[in-house]
């Protein structure tokens, strides 16, 4: 493997190569034609848009296959900048480029002189030579105008807000027209769906309502300088979802600080057993990812399945079945579904979300038997279990069975009927009600 000096070049093997820059750097690439300009914004490969024909970015490594570049492409320029936006590269160790072939064998290495105040470094370029295949030239050229100036010089349209380049991602780039904090939804879901497909889970698709809620919550965490399900404005991530108009039956969230890219975020989640279960959960149909920068990078990922009448009926039936399983183990007869009790239980869940409380007694003093009577139920004996935060029928019934008071209601011989309610939203994310009658 040869060591290159600035201006030096080397021939590249046939097939794809990998270019890696380890350390506190963001790697990006610009695919250009004979005029030195990109053909469109899709020719700028970076952490928020990691794929283009023939070029793929994963973490700190670019994979380039010249044969698969778009028609008319004749140069790929490799660029590095500091992970922390706006940081002069002179404050960091000099970047080092390691180039390997498809089998992982070393092709070339380039360690440029340490930059000074520049925030961007043109590190290397790939270009064809007639009859000689593709070559790599070491550059090591600092660029004082930052990524925004560099991108504009290459013909990329950069988001601009109040005169600040790339306002959506300070010191970086947004998908053209993307709102602040947005991450390319297609790129994110592509990464996620690759992992979900490997375990047989159905794909998720982006949802604009979830995206709006994720951006709002990431910004709230960045403003507070800490991770949390509730922002300094007192609003929870689940309340933001409801406010955005997304009613859900199943929900999951990842609130994370540390990863620098969507690919790094997904890699982090897959490396944690609990986060991995959420990312791969087959119940989810929609997803969104957003971030905001303060002292660190704050990420919010939201996962959800939309609320449907059929889904709500199925969830209530599962709670009833699990409850009757517990009664069967105790030698008790099963409870029958009661639509009037179910209506009262459902109304109480919705009320707890809407009026932001969690109690058997409603803010106006209503009790479980009052709600049952108002729904038209005429059972002589009424009991109620409530719960919040549980994400599935199995989880909520298990929680009730491990609480003496709730367990007593489930196993009370005098009860003959049951109504089940569920609502998503509110501070806790999920609210459950069992209304018993006998």
Short mmCIF file of C-alpha atoms in Angstrom, two decimals:
data_model
loop_
_atom_site.label_atom_id
_atom_site.label_comp_id
_atom_site.label_asym_id
_atom_site.label_seq_id
_atom_site.Cartn_x
_atom_site.Cartn_y
_atom_site.Cartn_z
CA UNK A 1 0.00 0.00 0.00
CA UNK A 2 1.53 3.29 -1.13
CA UNK A 3 1.76 6.49 0.91
CA UNK A 4 0.67 9.47 -1.16
CA UNK A 5 1.94 13.04 -0.94
CA UNK A 6 -0.25 16.05 -1.90
CA UNK A 7 -0.69 15.93 -5.68
CA UNK A 8 0.36 12.30 -5.89
CA UNK A 9 -1.83 9.75 -7.62
CA UNK A 10 -2.29 6.02 -7.90
CA UNK A 11 -4.26 3.66 -10.14
CA UNK A 12 -7.33 2.06 -8.65
CA UNK A 13 -8.24 -1.60 -9.00
CA UNK A 14 -11.29 -2.63 -10.98
CA UNK A 15 -14.50 -2.75 -9.00
CA UNK A 16 -15.47 -0.83 -5.90
CA UNK A 17 -13.17 0.75 -3.34
CA UNK A 18 -13.62 2.04 0.20
CA UNK A 19 -12.29 5.34 1.50
CA UNK A 20 -12.22 5.71 5.28
CA UNK A 21 -11.39 8.69 7.47
CA UNK A 22 -11.45 7.77 11.16
CA UNK A 23 -11.78 10.28 13.98
CA UNK A 24 -13.91 13.34 14.71
CA UNK A 25 -14.66 14.05 11.06
CA UNK A 26 -17.64 14.02 8.73
CA UNK A 27 -16.91 12.50 5.34
CA UNK A 28 -18.80 13.56 2.22
CA UNK A 29 -18.45 13.28 -1.53
CA UNK A 30 -19.39 15.37 -4.57
CA UNK A 31 -20.05 13.65 -7.89
CA UNK A 32 -19.39 16.01 -10.80
CA UNK A 33 -19.35 16.06 -14.58
CA UNK A 34 -16.90 17.53 -17.07
CA UNK A 35 -17.92 21.06 -16.07
CA UNK A 36 -16.90 20.47 -12.46
CA UNK A 37 -20.51 20.84 -11.27
CA UNK A 38 -22.95 18.37 -9.74
CA UNK A 39 -25.84 17.28 -11.93
CA UNK A 40 -28.26 17.94 -9.07
CA UNK A 41 -28.50 17.93 -5.30
CA UNK A 42 -28.56 14.11 -5.33
CA UNK A 43 -24.87 14.21 -6.35
CA UNK A 44 -23.90 15.47 -2.89
CA UNK A 45 -23.40 12.44 -0.63
CA UNK A 46 -23.24 13.25 3.06
CA UNK A 47 -24.50 12.02 6.42
CA UNK A 48 -28.09 13.11 5.76
CA UNK A 49 -28.15 11.86 2.16
CA UNK A 50 -25.87 8.82 2.26
CA UNK A 51 -26.60 7.21 -1.09
CA UNK A 52 -26.16 8.11 -4.75
CA UNK A 53 -25.56 5.92 -7.80
CA UNK A 54 -22.16 4.36 -7.29
CA UNK A 55 -21.49 6.09 -3.95
CA UNK A 56 -22.57 5.05 -0.46
CA UNK A 57 -21.67 6.55 2.91
CA UNK A 58 -21.81 4.44 6.04
CA UNK A 59 -20.37 6.01 9.15
CA UNK A 60 -16.80 7.11 8.43
CA UNK A 61 -16.47 5.14 5.17
CA UNK A 62 -17.34 5.96 1.58
CA UNK A 63 -17.84 3.07 -0.82
CA UNK A 64 -17.35 4.10 -4.45
CA UNK A 65 -17.92 1.94 -7.52
CA UNK A 66 -16.96 4.02 -10.58
CA UNK A 67 -18.81 1.68 -12.95
CA UNK A 68 -22.08 2.49 -11.19
CA UNK A 69 -21.80 6.26 -11.16
CA UNK A 70 -24.57 8.20 -12.89
CA UNK A 71 -24.23 8.84 -16.62
CA UNK A 72 -21.86 11.74 -17.31
CA UNK A 73 -20.05 11.57 -13.97
CA UNK A 74 -16.29 11.88 -14.36
CA UNK A 75 -15.06 12.88 -10.91
CA UNK A 76 -15.73 12.10 -7.26
CA UNK A 77 -14.27 14.57 -4.76
CA UNK A 78 -13.82 13.36 -1.18
CA UNK A 79 -14.31 16.04 1.48
CA UNK A 80 -13.87 16.07 5.26
CA UNK A 81 -15.05 18.54 7.87
CA UNK A 82 -15.13 18.49 11.66
CA UNK A 83 -17.94 16.56 13.30
CA UNK A 84 -18.62 19.62 15.45
CA UNK A 85 -19.87 22.22 12.97
CA UNK A 86 -17.59 25.19 12.36
CA UNK A 87 -14.58 23.73 14.20
CA UNK A 88 -11.27 24.69 12.51
CA UNK A 89 -9.56 21.53 11.36
CA UNK A 90 -6.30 22.82 12.81
CA UNK A 91 -7.67 22.07 16.29
CA UNK A 92 -7.96 18.37 15.45
CA UNK A 93 -5.44 15.67 14.61
CA UNK A 94 -4.70 15.65 10.90
CA UNK A 95 -7.16 13.37 9.07
CA UNK A 96 -5.84 10.25 7.39
CA UNK A 97 -7.40 8.64 4.36
CA UNK A 98 -7.18 4.84 4.05
CA UNK A 99 -8.19 3.33 0.71
CA UNK A 100 -8.94 -0.38 0.34
CA UNK A 101 -10.34 -2.57 -2.42
CA UNK A 102 -13.49 -4.68 -2.26
CA UNK A 103 -11.63 -7.48 -0.47
CA UNK A 104 -10.25 -5.14 2.18
CA UNK A 105 -6.71 -5.05 0.78
CA UNK A 106 -4.85 -1.77 1.16
CA UNK A 107 -4.60 0.39 -1.97
CA UNK A 108 -3.28 3.74 -0.73
CA UNK A 109 -2.94 5.97 2.30
CA UNK A 110 -2.82 9.73 2.49
CA UNK A 111 -2.04 11.87 5.54
CA UNK A 112 -2.12 15.54 4.49
CA UNK A 113 -0.31 18.28 6.36
CA UNK A 114 -2.29 19.54 9.32
CA UNK A 115 -4.79 22.20 8.16
CA UNK A 116 -5.01 25.63 9.78
CA UNK A 117 -8.16 27.71 10.28
CA UNK A 118 -10.07 26.01 7.43
CA UNK A 119 -13.19 24.07 8.36
CA UNK A 120 -13.25 21.92 5.21
CA UNK A 121 -10.55 19.90 3.47
CA UNK A 122 -10.65 18.61 -0.09
CA UNK A 123 -8.94 15.33 0.69
CA UNK A 124 -8.81 13.41 -2.59
CA UNK A 125 -10.48 12.95 -5.94
CA UNK A 126 -11.24 9.98 -8.16
CA UNK A 127 -11.07 10.51 -11.91
CA UNK A 128 -10.77 8.39 -15.09
CA UNK A 129 -7.83 8.28 -17.47
CA UNK A 130 -8.51 7.04 -21.03
CA UNK A 131 -7.18 3.52 -21.37
CA UNK A 132 -5.86 3.53 -17.81
CA UNK A 133 -9.02 3.13 -15.75
CA UNK A 134 -9.73 5.20 -12.69
CA UNK A 135 -7.11 6.89 -10.54
CA UNK A 136 -7.02 8.58 -7.16
CA UNK A 137 -5.23 11.88 -6.59
CA UNK A 138 -4.33 13.15 -3.12
CA UNK A 139 -5.30 16.81 -2.62
CA UNK A 140 -5.07 18.09 0.95
CA UNK A 141 -6.51 21.47 -0.03
CA UNK A 142 -8.11 23.53 2.73
CA UNK A 143 -11.34 25.39 1.98
CA UNK A 144 -11.97 28.50 4.06
CA UNK A 145 -15.60 29.12 3.08
CA UNK A 146 -16.88 26.05 4.87
CA UNK A 147 -19.13 23.35 3.52
CA UNK A 148 -21.78 25.83 2.40
CA UNK A 149 -19.34 27.74 0.20
CA UNK A 150 -17.79 24.54 -1.11
CA UNK A 151 -21.16 23.06 -2.01
CA UNK A 152 -22.29 26.21 -3.77
CA UNK A 153 -19.09 26.26 -5.80
CA UNK A 154 -19.88 22.72 -6.91
CA UNK A 155 -23.45 23.68 -7.84
CA UNK A 156 -25.35 22.28 -4.83
CA UNK A 157 -28.39 24.23 -3.63
CA UNK A 158 -27.91 24.84 0.09
CA UNK A 159 -30.70 25.62 2.51
CA UNK A 160 -30.37 29.19 3.77
CA UNK A 161 -32.12 30.87 6.68
CA UNK A 162 -31.36 34.41 7.73
CA UNK A 163 -28.16 34.44 5.71
CA UNK A 164 -26.70 31.44 7.51
CA UNK A 165 -25.75 28.59 5.19
CA UNK A 166 -27.25 25.18 5.79
CA UNK A 167 -29.41 26.42 8.64
CA UNK A 168 -31.21 23.10 8.86
CA UNK A 169 -27.99 21.40 9.85
CA UNK A 170 -25.46 23.94 11.16
CA UNK A 171 -22.22 23.53 9.27
CA UNK A 172 -23.78 20.70 7.28
CA UNK A 173 -26.45 20.18 4.68
CA UNK A 174 -30.14 19.54 4.57
CA UNK A 175 -32.18 17.87 1.90
CA UNK A 176 -33.24 20.84 -0.27
CA UNK A 177 -36.33 22.46 1.26
CA UNK A 178 -36.16 20.38 4.44
CA UNK A 179 -37.21 22.11 7.69
CA UNK A 180 -34.68 22.64 10.50
CA UNK A 181 -33.67 19.42 12.18
CA UNK A 182 -35.16 17.18 9.53
CA UNK A 183 -33.33 14.08 8.37
CA UNK A 184 -33.81 12.62 4.92
CA UNK A 185 -36.79 10.33 5.56
CA UNK A 186 -36.07 8.02 2.65
CA UNK A 187 -32.44 7.56 3.67
CA UNK A 188 -33.40 6.84 7.29
CA UNK A 189 -36.16 4.38 6.47
CA UNK A 190 -33.90 2.66 3.93
CA UNK A 191 -31.38 1.96 6.70
CA UNK A 192 -34.11 0.83 9.09
CA UNK A 193 -35.90 -1.34 6.57
CA UNK A 194 -32.71 -3.16 5.64
CA UNK A 195 -32.47 -4.24 9.29
CA UNK A 196 -36.20 -5.04 9.55
CA UNK A 197 -36.15 -7.11 6.37
CA UNK A 198 -33.36 -9.25 7.81
CA UNK A 199 -35.69 -10.41 10.63
CA UNK A 200 -38.85 -10.59 8.54
CA UNK A 201 -40.46 -7.43 9.93
CA UNK A 202 -42.55 -5.33 7.53
CA UNK A 203 -41.10 -2.02 6.32
CA UNK A 204 -41.91 1.33 7.88
CA UNK A 205 -42.64 4.44 5.86
CA UNK A 206 -42.10 8.13 6.71
CA UNK A 207 -44.97 10.15 8.14
CA UNK A 208 -45.03 13.95 8.05
CA UNK A 209 -46.93 14.22 11.34
CA UNK A 210 -44.37 12.11 13.17
CA UNK A 211 -41.59 14.12 11.53
CA UNK A 212 -43.09 17.36 12.86
CA UNK A 213 -43.38 15.93 16.38
CA UNK A 214 -39.84 14.49 16.28
CA UNK A 215 -38.34 17.83 15.22
CA UNK A 216 -40.22 19.71 17.93
CA UNK A 217 -39.07 17.31 20.64
CA UNK A 218 -35.45 17.18 19.50
CA UNK A 219 -35.38 20.97 19.61
CA UNK A 220 -36.93 21.00 23.09
CA UNK A 221 -34.27 18.59 24.38
CA UNK A 222 -31.50 20.66 22.81
CA UNK A 223 -32.91 23.81 24.44
CA UNK A 224 -32.94 22.06 27.81
CA UNK A 225 -29.51 20.51 27.27
CA UNK A 226 -30.72 17.09 28.39
CA UNK A 227 -32.57 14.03 27.19
CA UNK A 228 -36.12 13.55 28.42
CA UNK A 229 -39.58 12.36 27.42
CA UNK A 230 -40.83 15.78 28.50
CA UNK A 231 -39.31 19.05 27.31
CA UNK A 232 -38.73 22.23 29.33
CA UNK A 233 -42.06 23.46 27.97
CA UNK A 234 -43.78 20.69 29.96
CA UNK A 235 -44.93 18.91 26.81
CA UNK A 236 -44.16 15.20 26.37
CA UNK A 237 -43.08 13.61 23.13
CA UNK A 238 -46.40 11.75 23.02
CA UNK A 239 -48.37 14.97 23.43
CA UNK A 240 -46.43 16.37 20.49
CA UNK A 241 -47.54 13.40 18.41
CA UNK A 242 -51.17 14.00 19.33
CA UNK A 243 -50.83 17.72 18.64
CA UNK A 244 -49.44 16.87 15.19
CA UNK A 245 -52.61 14.89 14.48
CA UNK A 246 -51.23 11.34 14.76
CA UNK A 247 -53.51 8.98 16.71
CA UNK A 248 -51.68 5.75 17.41
CA UNK A 249 -52.39 2.25 18.60
CA UNK A 250 -48.74 1.30 19.15
CA UNK A 251 -45.87 3.68 19.88
CA UNK A 252 -42.14 3.62 20.48
CA UNK A 253 -39.49 6.28 20.79
CA UNK A 254 -35.72 6.63 20.94
CA UNK A 255 -34.34 9.73 22.67
CA UNK A 256 -30.58 9.67 22.18
CA UNK A 257 -27.58 11.98 22.34
CA UNK A 258 -24.23 11.12 20.81
CA UNK A 259 -24.46 9.68 17.27
CA UNK A 260 -23.51 12.14 14.56
CA UNK A 261 -25.34 10.66 11.57
CA UNK A 262 -28.56 8.74 10.85
CA UNK A 263 -26.42 5.71 10.02
CA UNK A 264 -24.66 6.05 13.37
CA UNK A 265 -28.01 6.44 15.10
CA UNK A 266 -29.37 3.24 13.56
CA UNK A 267 -26.14 1.42 14.39
CA UNK A 268 -26.42 2.59 18.01
CA UNK A 269 -30.02 1.35 18.27
CA UNK A 270 -29.17 -2.04 16.80
CA UNK A 271 -26.41 -2.41 19.39
CA UNK A 272 -28.80 -2.08 22.34
CA UNK A 273 -31.15 -4.98 23.07
CA UNK A 274 -34.05 -2.78 24.15
CA UNK A 275 -33.65 -0.20 21.40
CA UNK A 276 -33.21 -2.98 18.85
CA UNK A 277 -36.56 -4.51 19.84
CA UNK A 278 -38.27 -1.20 19.18
CA UNK A 279 -36.56 -0.60 15.84
CA UNK A 280 -37.46 -4.12 14.67
CA UNK A 281 -40.95 -4.31 16.21
CA UNK A 282 -43.30 -5.69 13.51
CA UNK A 283 -46.22 -3.70 14.94
CA UNK A 284 -44.90 -0.38 13.67
CA UNK A 285 -45.86 1.04 10.28
CA UNK A 286 -44.55 4.62 10.40
CA UNK A 287 -41.29 6.20 11.55
CA UNK A 288 -39.53 9.56 11.72
CA UNK A 289 -36.09 10.77 12.80
CA UNK A 290 -35.01 14.32 13.64
CA UNK A 291 -32.19 16.00 15.51
CA UNK A 292 -31.20 19.34 16.98
CA UNK A 293 -27.78 20.62 17.96
CA UNK A 294 -26.81 22.42 21.16
CA UNK A 295 -23.84 21.32 23.29
CA UNK A 296 -24.40 17.93 21.68
CA UNK A 297 -26.64 16.37 19.09
CA UNK A 298 -30.08 15.38 20.36
CA UNK A 299 -32.04 12.79 18.39
CA UNK A 300 -35.71 11.85 18.49
CA UNK A 301 -36.95 8.81 16.61
CA UNK A 302 -40.64 7.99 16.67
CA UNK A 303 -42.23 4.68 15.73
CA UNK A 304 -45.97 4.13 15.54
CA UNK A 305 -48.90 2.17 14.21
CA UNK A 306 -51.98 4.26 13.45
CA UNK A 307 -55.15 3.88 15.47
CA UNK A 308 -57.92 2.16 13.55
CA UNK A 309 -61.33 0.88 14.72
CA UNK A 310 -60.33 -2.68 13.88
CA UNK A 311 -57.03 -2.31 15.71
CA UNK A 312 -58.72 -0.90 18.81
CA UNK A 313 -61.25 -3.76 18.81
CA UNK A 314 -58.42 -6.28 18.47
CA UNK A 315 -56.47 -4.71 21.35
CA UNK A 316 -59.48 -4.73 23.67
CA UNK A 317 -60.21 -8.35 22.78
CA UNK A 318 -56.63 -9.30 23.60
CA UNK A 319 -56.83 -7.63 27.02
CA UNK A 320 -60.07 -9.53 27.71
CA UNK A 321 -58.54 -12.84 26.59
CA UNK A 322 -55.45 -12.38 28.76
CA UNK A 323 -57.63 -11.40 31.71
CA UNK A 324 -59.73 -14.54 31.27
CA UNK A 325 -56.58 -16.64 31.07
CA UNK A 326 -55.62 -15.38 34.53
CA UNK A 327 -59.13 -16.08 35.84
CA UNK A 328 -58.98 -19.59 34.36
CA UNK A 329 -55.75 -20.28 36.22
CA UNK A 330 -57.52 -19.33 39.43
CA UNK A 331 -60.48 -21.59 38.64
CA UNK A 332 -62.84 -18.67 37.94
CA UNK A 333 -65.34 -18.35 35.09
CA UNK A 334 -64.45 -16.02 32.23
CA UNK A 335 -65.72 -12.47 31.93
CA UNK A 336 -67.97 -11.55 29.03
CA UNK A 337 -67.41 -8.43 26.95
CA UNK A 338 -69.86 -5.64 27.75
CA UNK A 339 -70.15 -2.90 25.08
CA UNK A 340 -71.60 -0.37 27.53
CA UNK A 341 -68.77 -0.88 30.01
CA UNK A 342 -66.34 -0.70 27.08
CA UNK A 343 -67.78 2.65 26.00
CA UNK A 344 -67.32 4.01 29.53
CA UNK A 345 -63.77 2.62 29.77
CA UNK A 346 -62.84 4.07 26.38
CA UNK A 347 -64.25 7.47 27.31
CA UNK A 348 -62.22 7.52 30.54
CA UNK A 349 -58.97 6.78 28.65
CA UNK A 350 -59.71 9.59 26.21
CA UNK A 351 -60.57 11.93 29.07
CA UNK A 352 -57.28 11.21 30.86
CA UNK A 353 -55.38 12.10 27.67
CA UNK A 354 -57.47 15.19 26.87
CA UNK A 355 -57.49 16.67 30.37
CA UNK A 356 -53.99 15.50 31.31
CA UNK A 357 -54.76 13.54 34.49
CA UNK A 358 -54.36 9.98 35.68
CA UNK A 359 -56.85 8.88 38.34
CA UNK A 360 -60.03 6.94 39.00
CA UNK A 361 -61.70 10.22 39.93
CA UNK A 362 -62.06 12.64 37.04
CA UNK A 363 -61.39 16.38 37.52
CA UNK A 364 -65.12 17.03 37.86
CA UNK A 365 -65.47 14.36 40.57
CA UNK A 366 -66.81 11.51 38.40
CA UNK A 367 -66.28 7.98 39.69
CA UNK A 368 -66.18 4.64 37.83
CA UNK A 369 -69.81 3.83 38.68
CA UNK A 370 -70.85 7.27 37.49
CA UNK A 371 -69.19 6.64 34.14
CA UNK A 372 -70.76 3.18 33.87
CA UNK A 373 -74.23 4.59 34.61
CA UNK A 374 -73.77 7.46 32.14
CA UNK A 375 -72.93 4.89 29.43
CA UNK A 376 -76.17 3.04 30.16
CA UNK A 377 -74.71 0.09 32.10
CA UNK A 378 -76.86 -1.26 34.91
CA UNK A 379 -74.45 -3.62 36.65
CA UNK A 380 -74.89 -3.77 40.43
CA UNK A 381 -71.16 -4.04 41.23
CA UNK A 382 -68.53 -1.90 39.50
CA UNK A 383 -64.73 -2.03 39.73
CA UNK A 384 -61.99 -0.32 37.76
CA UNK A 385 -58.33 -0.87 36.92
CA UNK A 386 -56.33 1.84 35.17
CA UNK A 387 -52.74 1.90 33.95
CA UNK A 388 -50.50 4.15 31.88
CA UNK A 389 -47.28 3.75 29.94
CA UNK A 390 -47.57 0.07 29.04
CA UNK A 391 -47.06 -0.65 25.34
CA UNK A 392 -49.06 -3.86 24.81
CA UNK A 393 -52.00 -5.85 26.19
CA UNK A 394 -49.60 -8.46 27.58
CA UNK A 395 -47.56 -5.80 29.38
CA UNK A 396 -50.56 -4.08 30.93
CA UNK A 397 -52.26 -7.28 32.13
CA UNK A 398 -48.97 -8.52 33.57
CA UNK A 399 -48.61 -5.21 35.43
CA UNK A 400 -52.09 -5.46 36.87
CA UNK A 401 -51.52 -9.05 37.98
CA UNK A 402 -48.39 -7.95 39.85
CA UNK A 403 -50.31 -5.30 41.80
CA UNK A 404 -52.43 -6.67 44.69
CA UNK A 405 -55.35 -4.25 44.28
CA UNK A 406 -55.59 -4.66 40.51
CA UNK A 407 -55.13 -8.41 40.77
CA UNK A 408 -58.03 -8.57 43.23
CA UNK A 409 -60.33 -6.93 40.68
CA UNK A 410 -59.27 -9.33 37.92
CA UNK A 411 -59.85 -12.34 40.18
CA UNK A 412 -63.04 -11.14 41.88
CA UNK A 413 -65.67 -13.88 41.60
CA UNK A 414 -68.59 -11.42 41.69
CA UNK A 415 -67.55 -9.79 38.42
CA UNK A 416 -69.12 -11.26 35.29
CA UNK A 417 -68.50 -8.64 32.57
CA UNK A 418 -65.67 -6.42 31.43
CA UNK A 419 -65.19 -3.32 29.30
CA UNK A 420 -61.73 -2.35 28.02
CA UNK A 421 -60.49 1.07 26.91
CA UNK A 422 -57.24 2.32 25.39
CA UNK A 423 -55.98 5.73 24.26
CA UNK A 424 -52.60 6.91 23.02
CA UNK A 425 -51.17 10.33 23.80
CA UNK A 426 -50.81 12.33 27.00
CA UNK A 427 -47.73 12.49 29.17
CA UNK A 428 -47.49 8.74 29.65
CA UNK A 429 -48.02 7.78 26.02
CA UNK A 430 -50.65 5.08 26.62
CA UNK A 431 -53.68 4.89 28.92
CA UNK A 432 -55.63 1.71 29.73
CA UNK A 433 -58.89 1.09 31.59
CA UNK A 434 -60.66 -2.08 32.68
CA UNK A 435 -64.22 -1.49 33.89
CA UNK A 436 -65.65 -4.54 35.63
CA UNK A 437 -69.34 -5.24 36.26
CA UNK A 438 -71.28 -7.87 38.14
#
